[in-house]
XYZ file of C-alpha atoms in Angstrom:
417
model
C 17.485 59.968 32.255
C 13.237 60.770 32.162
C 11.287 60.087 29.416
C 10.983 63.972 28.291
C 14.217 64.234 28.559
C 14.134 61.230 26.060
C 11.577 62.412 23.170
C 14.323 64.915 23.487
C 17.274 63.523 22.924
C 15.787 61.192 19.776
C 14.046 64.417 18.622
C 17.474 66.857 18.550
C 19.436 63.483 17.163
C 16.863 62.607 14.423
C 16.901 66.945 12.905
C 20.905 66.740 13.671
C 20.978 63.110 11.748
C 19.278 64.859 8.979
C 21.117 68.054 8.872
C 23.648 66.247 8.519
C 22.436 63.913 5.422
C 24.362 62.857 1.967
C 22.241 64.234 -0.953
C 21.578 60.463 -2.520
C 20.183 60.032 1.187
C 17.365 62.804 1.458
C 16.561 61.244 -1.700
C 16.114 57.867 -1.113
C 14.263 58.295 2.247
C 11.959 60.939 -0.009
C 11.675 58.150 -2.826
C 12.548 60.250 -5.068
C 15.495 62.835 -6.908
C 15.196 65.749 -5.307
C 14.969 67.851 -8.186
C 18.121 71.240 -7.725
C 19.207 69.653 -4.247
C 22.185 70.798 -5.495
C 21.448 74.350 -4.129
C 20.238 73.604 -1.711
C 21.581 75.208 1.983
C 23.859 73.511 3.603
C 22.749 71.578 6.387
C 18.701 72.675 5.688
C 16.049 70.055 6.315
C 14.285 69.201 3.544
C 10.242 70.763 4.604
C 9.313 67.081 4.067
C 10.762 66.503 6.846
C 9.771 69.059 9.544
C 6.114 68.808 9.880
C 6.744 65.626 13.279
C 4.035 64.125 14.496
C 2.551 65.860 17.724
C -0.003 63.983 19.421
C 3.549 61.669 18.792
C 5.524 63.698 19.571
C 4.202 64.852 22.943
C 2.148 62.378 23.352
C -0.885 63.940 23.016
C -5.028 62.370 22.825
C -5.783 62.654 19.240
C -9.038 64.622 20.258
C -6.225 67.962 20.165
C -6.541 69.856 17.744
C -3.654 71.118 15.222
C -3.972 74.635 15.185
C -0.129 75.414 14.116
C 2.682 74.030 14.782
C 5.193 77.602 13.694
C 5.469 77.294 16.714
C 3.479 74.866 18.161
C -0.634 75.212 19.272
C -2.650 72.343 19.539
C -6.211 72.638 21.068
C -8.227 70.785 23.943
C -10.999 69.763 22.471
C -13.878 69.677 25.509
C -15.528 66.747 26.174
C -11.297 65.777 26.291
C -11.824 68.370 29.382
C -13.521 65.983 31.742
C -11.089 64.906 34.473
C -10.963 66.976 37.275
C -7.501 67.454 36.862
C -6.539 67.488 33.677
C -4.059 64.869 32.240
C -1.081 65.545 30.455
C -2.130 64.359 26.945
C -4.770 66.326 27.386
C -3.425 70.419 27.775
C -3.655 72.231 25.019
C -0.244 73.626 24.349
C 0.103 77.271 23.458
C 3.792 78.243 22.579
C 5.318 81.453 21.520
C 8.718 79.867 19.955
C 9.932 76.862 19.450
C 10.812 74.193 22.487
C 14.132 74.402 22.993
C 16.116 71.250 22.063
C 18.528 71.032 24.510
C 17.241 70.403 27.757
C 19.124 68.840 31.434
C 17.949 69.551 33.971
C 21.619 68.186 36.577
C 22.596 71.347 34.448
C 19.896 74.129 34.659
C 19.838 76.830 36.996
C 17.300 79.919 37.907
C 18.916 83.006 37.491
C 17.366 86.105 39.361
C 18.741 89.139 38.553
C 16.678 92.554 37.961
C 16.860 96.482 39.231
C 14.358 95.697 42.147
C 17.618 93.132 43.431
C 19.362 93.478 46.249
C 22.214 90.828 43.818
C 21.804 89.243 41.365
C 20.744 85.544 42.661
C 21.124 81.164 40.394
C 19.580 78.525 41.994
C 20.011 75.365 40.410
C 16.772 72.434 40.489
C 18.489 71.641 43.148
C 19.230 73.852 45.170
C 14.989 75.538 44.736
C 13.979 71.962 46.040
C 16.162 71.571 48.819
C 15.855 74.767 50.214
C 12.412 76.216 49.738
C 9.218 74.611 50.938
C 7.345 72.067 47.927
C 3.472 73.292 47.541
C 1.017 71.466 45.580
C -1.898 73.249 44.090
C -4.404 72.487 41.197
C -4.360 76.019 39.096
C -6.926 76.526 36.684
C -4.562 77.986 33.244
C -6.793 79.116 30.596
C -4.832 80.907 27.109
C -6.086 84.907 27.251
C -7.025 84.265 23.102
C -8.958 81.421 23.758
C -12.815 81.207 22.282
C -11.142 84.446 20.023
C -12.682 82.571 16.774
C -16.391 84.230 17.537
C -15.292 87.525 17.640
C -16.689 89.412 14.716
C -14.449 91.336 13.018
C -11.820 88.651 13.244
C -9.553 88.939 14.726
C -5.043 87.817 14.421
C -3.894 85.124 15.297
C -4.934 81.161 16.900
C -8.255 80.716 16.228
C -9.838 79.513 19.600
C -12.545 78.107 19.928
C -12.584 76.788 24.047
C -10.355 74.243 24.651
C -7.104 76.555 25.712
C -7.682 75.140 28.822
C -6.660 72.909 32.358
C -5.948 72.860 35.281
C -3.286 70.338 36.488
C -2.249 69.388 39.699
C 1.789 71.277 40.113
C 4.039 71.353 43.163
C 6.828 73.315 43.404
C 8.280 76.417 45.451
C 6.562 80.062 46.340
C 8.380 82.473 44.665
C 7.761 84.727 47.239
C 10.485 82.788 49.229
C 12.939 82.667 46.711
C 12.069 86.326 46.327
C 12.999 87.071 50.360
C 16.001 84.755 50.421
C 16.882 87.184 47.189
C 16.415 90.584 49.236
C 13.810 93.008 47.234
C 14.836 96.267 47.960
C 11.372 98.211 47.662
C 11.786 99.938 44.668
C 10.176 96.189 43.662
C 7.162 97.057 40.608
C 7.066 94.146 38.664
C 8.542 90.104 37.967
C 9.655 89.130 34.141
C 10.543 85.854 33.241
C 13.114 84.247 30.766
C 12.971 81.550 29.586
C 15.430 78.934 26.658
C 12.668 78.830 23.948
C 13.725 80.014 20.441
C 12.678 83.046 18.412
C 10.691 81.702 15.428
C 13.640 84.387 13.223
C 16.431 81.965 14.957
C 17.476 85.559 16.161
C 19.043 84.697 19.779
C 18.786 87.893 20.716
C 15.333 88.163 20.327
C 13.532 86.514 23.329
C 9.931 84.792 21.856
C 7.620 85.547 24.639
C 9.084 87.414 28.092
C 5.916 88.523 30.082
C 4.921 88.549 33.583
C 2.740 89.538 37.413
C 2.718 92.375 39.185
C 4.435 92.115 43.013
C 1.267 90.937 44.224
C 0.383 88.286 42.396
C 4.234 87.211 42.744
C 3.928 87.052 45.831
C 0.896 84.982 46.719
C 1.523 81.726 48.509
C 0.037 79.807 45.085
C 2.541 82.190 42.771
C 5.174 78.206 42.573
C 8.379 78.167 40.441
C 7.387 74.862 39.297
C 9.410 71.298 38.886
C 6.209 69.205 38.761
C 2.889 68.185 37.216
C 0.221 65.306 37.571
C 2.839 63.950 40.104
C 5.320 63.714 37.346
C 8.288 65.450 35.857
C 6.639 68.115 33.854
C 6.447 67.195 30.506
C 8.682 69.350 27.921
C 5.672 70.341 26.101
C 5.049 72.346 29.337
C 7.752 73.668 30.685
C 10.279 71.121 31.617
C 11.961 71.394 33.291
C 10.970 75.169 35.430
C 8.110 76.863 34.968
C 6.957 80.249 36.090
C 2.753 79.107 37.358
C 0.258 82.195 38.546
C -2.925 80.503 37.883
C -6.098 82.753 37.245
C -4.142 84.595 35.288
C -4.047 84.376 31.989
C -1.163 81.173 30.645
C 1.123 83.511 28.714
C 1.986 84.802 32.288
C 3.141 81.517 33.468
C 6.054 80.916 31.739
C 8.086 77.294 30.392
C 10.980 76.406 30.544
C 12.015 79.678 33.237
C 16.144 80.355 33.065
C 15.562 83.559 35.490
C 13.507 86.003 36.391
C 14.019 89.792 36.436
C 12.264 91.360 39.239
C 11.523 95.248 37.979
C 11.464 98.382 39.446
C 8.654 99.205 36.221
C 6.512 97.798 34.401
C 8.267 95.159 32.943
C 8.825 95.775 29.409
C 10.042 91.941 27.955
C 8.029 90.376 24.860
C 4.731 90.443 24.129
C 4.180 92.879 26.876
C 3.879 95.933 24.947
C 0.484 96.598 23.161
C -2.170 94.722 22.226
C 0.213 91.836 22.937
C -2.739 90.675 26.352
C -3.965 93.515 26.148
C -7.885 94.522 26.306
C -8.793 98.077 24.689
C -9.319 100.135 28.317
C -12.600 101.540 27.421
C -15.190 99.231 25.774
C -15.082 100.042 21.346
C -17.095 99.197 18.818
C -16.617 96.631 17.010
C -13.371 97.263 14.119
C -12.515 100.194 16.072
C -9.136 101.036 16.263
C -7.356 100.769 18.834
C -4.912 103.092 20.207
C -1.905 101.556 22.466
C -2.100 104.262 25.291
C -5.113 103.058 25.483
C -5.241 98.966 25.842
C -4.297 97.824 28.937
C -2.691 94.791 30.112
C -5.185 90.987 31.101
C -4.504 90.680 34.365
C -6.820 88.263 36.531
C -8.590 86.512 33.889
C -12.998 86.692 33.606
C -15.798 84.586 34.331
C -16.326 80.780 32.500
C -17.582 77.209 32.483
C -17.171 74.899 30.242
C -19.728 71.375 29.571
C -17.690 68.577 28.669
C -20.149 66.297 29.091
C -21.351 64.919 27.172
C -20.010 65.718 23.645
C -21.730 68.226 21.690
C -24.316 66.434 18.844
C -25.594 63.862 22.387
C -28.183 61.716 20.828
C -30.949 60.413 23.475
C -33.838 58.073 23.694
C -37.089 60.117 24.710
C -37.867 60.418 27.458
C -34.353 59.921 29.321
C -33.136 62.138 32.242
C -29.313 63.685 29.776
C -26.823 63.702 33.435
C -24.362 67.598 32.510
C -21.085 68.191 33.632
C -18.836 70.223 33.328
C -15.496 73.123 35.772
C -16.132 76.827 36.428
C -13.297 79.187 36.793
C -13.799 82.698 37.626
C -9.310 84.099 37.446
C -8.424 85.431 40.943
C -12.647 84.732 42.378
C -14.425 82.002 43.619
C -17.332 81.230 41.148
C -20.601 81.231 43.227
C -23.425 79.769 41.124
C -23.758 77.334 37.792
C -26.608 77.585 35.892
C -27.662 75.682 32.462
C -31.115 76.472 30.441
C -32.165 74.686 27.442
C -34.412 77.245 25.935
C -31.804 79.886 24.958
C -32.207 81.227 27.807
C -35.069 81.898 29.026
C -35.036 80.034 32.243
C -32.352 78.620 33.713
C -31.275 75.523 36.154
C -29.545 75.484 38.721
C -26.711 73.320 39.102
C -24.950 71.590 41.972
C -21.366 72.749 42.097
C -18.763 72.298 44.244
C -15.948 74.096 46.011
C -12.281 75.010 44.261
C -10.034 72.317 46.212
C -7.887 75.189 46.344
C -7.470 78.984 45.440
C -7.423 79.258 41.151
C -8.354 75.459 40.663
C -11.663 75.619 38.102
C -14.810 73.627 39.738
C -17.360 70.671 38.920
C -21.103 70.960 38.326
C -23.151 69.138 37.598
C -26.891 69.432 36.979
C -29.599 66.516 35.111
C -32.080 67.608 31.848
C -35.057 66.506 30.923
C -36.627 67.599 27.522
C -40.690 68.134 27.250
C -40.624 66.064 23.694
C -38.194 64.967 20.530
C -36.510 67.347 19.027
C -33.700 69.685 18.607
C -32.058 71.246 21.807
C -29.005 73.632 22.876
C -27.492 72.782 26.194
C -26.535 77.089 27.315
C -23.622 76.662 30.506
C -23.407 79.798 32.662
C -21.548 80.526 35.992
C -20.818 83.125 38.341
C -18.399 84.702 40.356
C -18.051 85.985 43.441
C -18.691 89.195 42.965
C -22.488 88.064 41.195
C -20.479 88.874 37.666
C -22.278 86.239 35.198
C -21.011 85.653 31.594
C -22.687 87.505 28.569
C -25.113 84.805 26.381
C -23.365 86.568 23.395
C -19.377 86.654 22.676
C -18.933 90.220 25.103
C -17.459 93.388 24.077
C -14.787 93.438 20.591
C -11.017 94.157 20.908
C -8.316 93.968 18.594
C -6.496 90.723 19.425
C -10.226 88.839 20.679
C -8.792 88.240 24.507
C -11.231 87.150 27.241
C -13.884 85.169 25.555
C -15.650 84.010 28.327
C -19.969 84.389 25.884
C -21.373 80.830 27.288
C -21.076 77.634 26.940
C -23.628 75.929 24.625
C -23.618 72.736 22.537
C -25.831 70.410 20.854
C -28.828 67.678 21.470
C -30.895 66.004 20.017
C -33.907 64.405 21.098
C -35.947 60.838 20.130
């Protein structure tokens, strides 16, 4: 049994115990009488027991920031993302519903259906692993709302700063190979995913999220049905036992706890595919302007962006000391062609060493060394340019109602002397 399955069962067992505990037992655990306890609904779990420690629950680094707990959303801070391949304990968590409690990979099934398949077909995990070739890629996943906290007027939703991004090593089978095995008709337009997470309302007829990708993306070599992350079973919080991974697109397109793929003859119309979710105005709008749903376009490839991961903002160095600066850059479906930093608020820029990606859709690593002319306060700004010559803006880009796609230059504070 994997550690994640053990963890899932432990959580389930604790909740079951609490639901079935007597009023006197719950009072003893709290250390006080539950006044009006006789009015509690049957199998109700008091709030005091509902806030599990996410760091222990998901084995996360203490420097992740908890944005909310229903559903669980945790943000990485830039300085913990310095690894070239993001370790599981430092990877951000983005959920829309409740994580499945009962996951058994021995009986897990993936069903492929929809209007554009020749016949519905199901696969066990063992079927997928034994029937199809395996591929491993480092793939960048970034939340479409990463950077939302900088938009004004504010957009609703989790106020992500800069840490809703990762680049892990994913292993699985190509979605393309499985779709070819199922057999598609010429009506195929879109692939939509379905998963085992639970809607916050608890209503089993509602899906928390069911997004997808166009066929062209589904058929790319590096769009995977992944069963492994960084060489191990995918952690429960990141989609154990099976996840769709479509790097370069908003991470919401990479469905966790995957149990069904629908090949559609229309643009998928699942939960959070409709406007304004994961859409931006098709044309620029003024900040705060209302935008009709029909004027919103689905986000596909993410924009060019970079992140300084060393040093940590607030670093202090001695007068005359040279500072190494390093980080990562990525550009959705494109490659990053240049990386620069500035210490004079964007007046001049210094080129960085930029590594080629280890594979398409992996983030690229940059570094440089900086000298400072005199003691004082400085900011280091980072700017990436993609293969089409498009650079990150120095200010927050076009406002949109949901606060998506903020790819403004990342900046950190430095004090010299």
